XYZ file of N, CA and C in Angstrom:
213
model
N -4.523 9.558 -8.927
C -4.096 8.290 -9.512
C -2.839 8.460 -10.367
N -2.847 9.745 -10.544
C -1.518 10.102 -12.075
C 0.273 9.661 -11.410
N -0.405 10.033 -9.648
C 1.418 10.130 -9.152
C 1.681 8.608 -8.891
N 0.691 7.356 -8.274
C 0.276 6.533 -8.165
C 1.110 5.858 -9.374
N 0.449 5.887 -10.736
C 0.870 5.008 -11.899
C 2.219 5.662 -12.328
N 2.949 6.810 -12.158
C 4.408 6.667 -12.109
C 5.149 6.001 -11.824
N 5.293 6.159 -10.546
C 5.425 5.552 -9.988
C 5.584 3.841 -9.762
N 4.646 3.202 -10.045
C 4.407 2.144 -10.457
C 5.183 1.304 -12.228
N 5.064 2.647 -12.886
C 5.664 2.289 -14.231
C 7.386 2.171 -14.194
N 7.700 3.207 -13.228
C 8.997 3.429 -12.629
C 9.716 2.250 -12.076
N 8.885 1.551 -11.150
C 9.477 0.567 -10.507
C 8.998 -0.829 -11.524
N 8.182 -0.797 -12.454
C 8.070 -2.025 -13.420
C 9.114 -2.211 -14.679
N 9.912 -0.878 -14.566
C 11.246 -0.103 -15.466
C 12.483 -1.437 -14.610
N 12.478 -0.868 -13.497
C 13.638 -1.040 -13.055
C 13.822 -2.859 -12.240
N 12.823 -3.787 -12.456
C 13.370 -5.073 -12.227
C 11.981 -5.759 -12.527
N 11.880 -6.891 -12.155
C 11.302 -8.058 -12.624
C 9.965 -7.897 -10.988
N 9.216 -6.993 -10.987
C 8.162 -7.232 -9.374
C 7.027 -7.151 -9.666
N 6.531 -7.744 -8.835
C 4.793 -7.676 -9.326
C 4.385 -6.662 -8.402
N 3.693 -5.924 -8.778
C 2.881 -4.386 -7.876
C 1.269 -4.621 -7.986
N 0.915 -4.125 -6.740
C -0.371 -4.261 -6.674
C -0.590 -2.560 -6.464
N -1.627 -2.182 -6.998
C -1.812 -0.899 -6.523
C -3.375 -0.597 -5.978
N -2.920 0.245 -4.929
C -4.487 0.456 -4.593
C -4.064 2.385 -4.326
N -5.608 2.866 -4.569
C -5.541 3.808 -5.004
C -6.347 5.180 -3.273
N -6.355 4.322 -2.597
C -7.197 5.030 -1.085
C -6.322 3.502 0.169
N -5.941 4.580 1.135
C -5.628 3.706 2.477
C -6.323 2.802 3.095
N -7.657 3.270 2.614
C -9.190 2.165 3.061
C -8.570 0.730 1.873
N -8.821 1.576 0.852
C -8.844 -0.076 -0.374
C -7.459 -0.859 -0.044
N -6.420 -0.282 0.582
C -5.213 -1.057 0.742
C -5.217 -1.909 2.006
N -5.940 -1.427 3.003
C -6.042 -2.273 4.542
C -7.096 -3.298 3.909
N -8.092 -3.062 3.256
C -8.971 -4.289 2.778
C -8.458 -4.891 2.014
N -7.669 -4.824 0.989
C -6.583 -5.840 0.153
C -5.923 -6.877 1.222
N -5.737 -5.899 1.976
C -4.322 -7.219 2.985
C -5.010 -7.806 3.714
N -6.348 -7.631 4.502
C -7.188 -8.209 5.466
C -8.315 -9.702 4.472
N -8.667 -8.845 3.489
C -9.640 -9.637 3.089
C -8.832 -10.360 2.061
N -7.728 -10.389 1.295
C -7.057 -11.055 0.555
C -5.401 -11.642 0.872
N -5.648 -11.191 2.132
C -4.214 -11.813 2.776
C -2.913 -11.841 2.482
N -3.150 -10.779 1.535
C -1.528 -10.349 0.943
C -0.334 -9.994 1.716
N 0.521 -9.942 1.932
C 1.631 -9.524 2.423
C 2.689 -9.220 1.865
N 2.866 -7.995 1.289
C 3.820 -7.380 0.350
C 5.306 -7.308 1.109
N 5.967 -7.491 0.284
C 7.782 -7.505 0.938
C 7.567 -5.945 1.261
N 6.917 -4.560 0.714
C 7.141 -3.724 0.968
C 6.332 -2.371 0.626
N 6.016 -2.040 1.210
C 4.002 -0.849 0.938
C 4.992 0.345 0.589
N 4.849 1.184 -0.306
C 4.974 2.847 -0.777
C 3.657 3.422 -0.337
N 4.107 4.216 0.762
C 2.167 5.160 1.120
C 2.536 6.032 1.635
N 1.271 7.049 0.586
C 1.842 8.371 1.047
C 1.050 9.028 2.149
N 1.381 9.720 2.905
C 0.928 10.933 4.058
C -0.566 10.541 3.877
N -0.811 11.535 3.146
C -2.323 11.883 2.540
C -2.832 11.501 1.718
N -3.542 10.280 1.816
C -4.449 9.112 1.142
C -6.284 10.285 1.092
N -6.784 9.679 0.677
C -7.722 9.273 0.523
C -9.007 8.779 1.906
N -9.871 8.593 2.105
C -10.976 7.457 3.078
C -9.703 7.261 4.260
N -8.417 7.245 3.994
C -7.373 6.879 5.546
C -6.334 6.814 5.323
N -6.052 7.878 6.621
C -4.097 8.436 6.094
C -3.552 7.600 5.902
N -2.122 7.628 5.404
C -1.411 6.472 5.786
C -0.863 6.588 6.842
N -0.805 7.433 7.949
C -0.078 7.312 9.221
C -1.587 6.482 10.035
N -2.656 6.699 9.881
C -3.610 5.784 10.332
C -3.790 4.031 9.764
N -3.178 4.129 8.127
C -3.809 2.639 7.846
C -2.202 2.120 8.573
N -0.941 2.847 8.849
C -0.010 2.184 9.514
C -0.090 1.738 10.842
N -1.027 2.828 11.490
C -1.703 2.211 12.749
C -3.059 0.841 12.961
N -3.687 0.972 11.903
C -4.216 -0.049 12.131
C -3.847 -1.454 11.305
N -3.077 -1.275 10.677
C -2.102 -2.300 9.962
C -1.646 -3.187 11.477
N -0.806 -2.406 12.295
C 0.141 -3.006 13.143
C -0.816 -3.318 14.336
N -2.519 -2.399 14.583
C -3.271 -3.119 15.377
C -3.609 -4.994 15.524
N -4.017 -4.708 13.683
C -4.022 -6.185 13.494
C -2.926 -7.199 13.228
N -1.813 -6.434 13.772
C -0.887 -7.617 13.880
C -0.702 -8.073 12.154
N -1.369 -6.803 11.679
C -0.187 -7.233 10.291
C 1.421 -6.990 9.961
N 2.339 -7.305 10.003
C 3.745 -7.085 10.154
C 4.255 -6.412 8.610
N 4.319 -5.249 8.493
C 4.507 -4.576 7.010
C 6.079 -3.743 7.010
N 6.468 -3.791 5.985
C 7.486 -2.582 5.901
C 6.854 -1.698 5.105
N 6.515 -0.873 5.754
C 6.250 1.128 4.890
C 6.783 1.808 4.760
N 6.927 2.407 3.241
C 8.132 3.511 3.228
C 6.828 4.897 3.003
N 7.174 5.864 3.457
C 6.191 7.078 3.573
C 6.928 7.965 2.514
């Protein structure tokens, strides 16, 4: 969680955005499915947690969710 909230404090430094953070690739595909979010833009790293992020990017784009991911 420590590299996570840097991160996050980093980019709340540098302009006016609202961040959502989720802390496992599982809790982030259920954010966007069950709460219908659609972020201008996902930070995810390699090696999550419950699901990589090269997997929640695959099943992101299964369901026809349309995301920009930066890895």
């Amino acid at each position: 969680h420590h590299l996570n909230d840097i991160i996050a404090a980093i980019i709340k430094m540098a302009g006016n955005y609202h961040l959502i953070q989720c802390y496992s690739g599982q809790s982030a595909l259920d954010m966007l499915l069950e709460q219908n979010i659609r972020p201008e833009l996902v930070l995810c790293d390699v090696n999550m947690p419950e699901l990589s992020g090269l997997n929640f990017a695959q099943q992101q784009m299964a369901k026809n969710i349309n995301l920009n991911i930066c890895f």
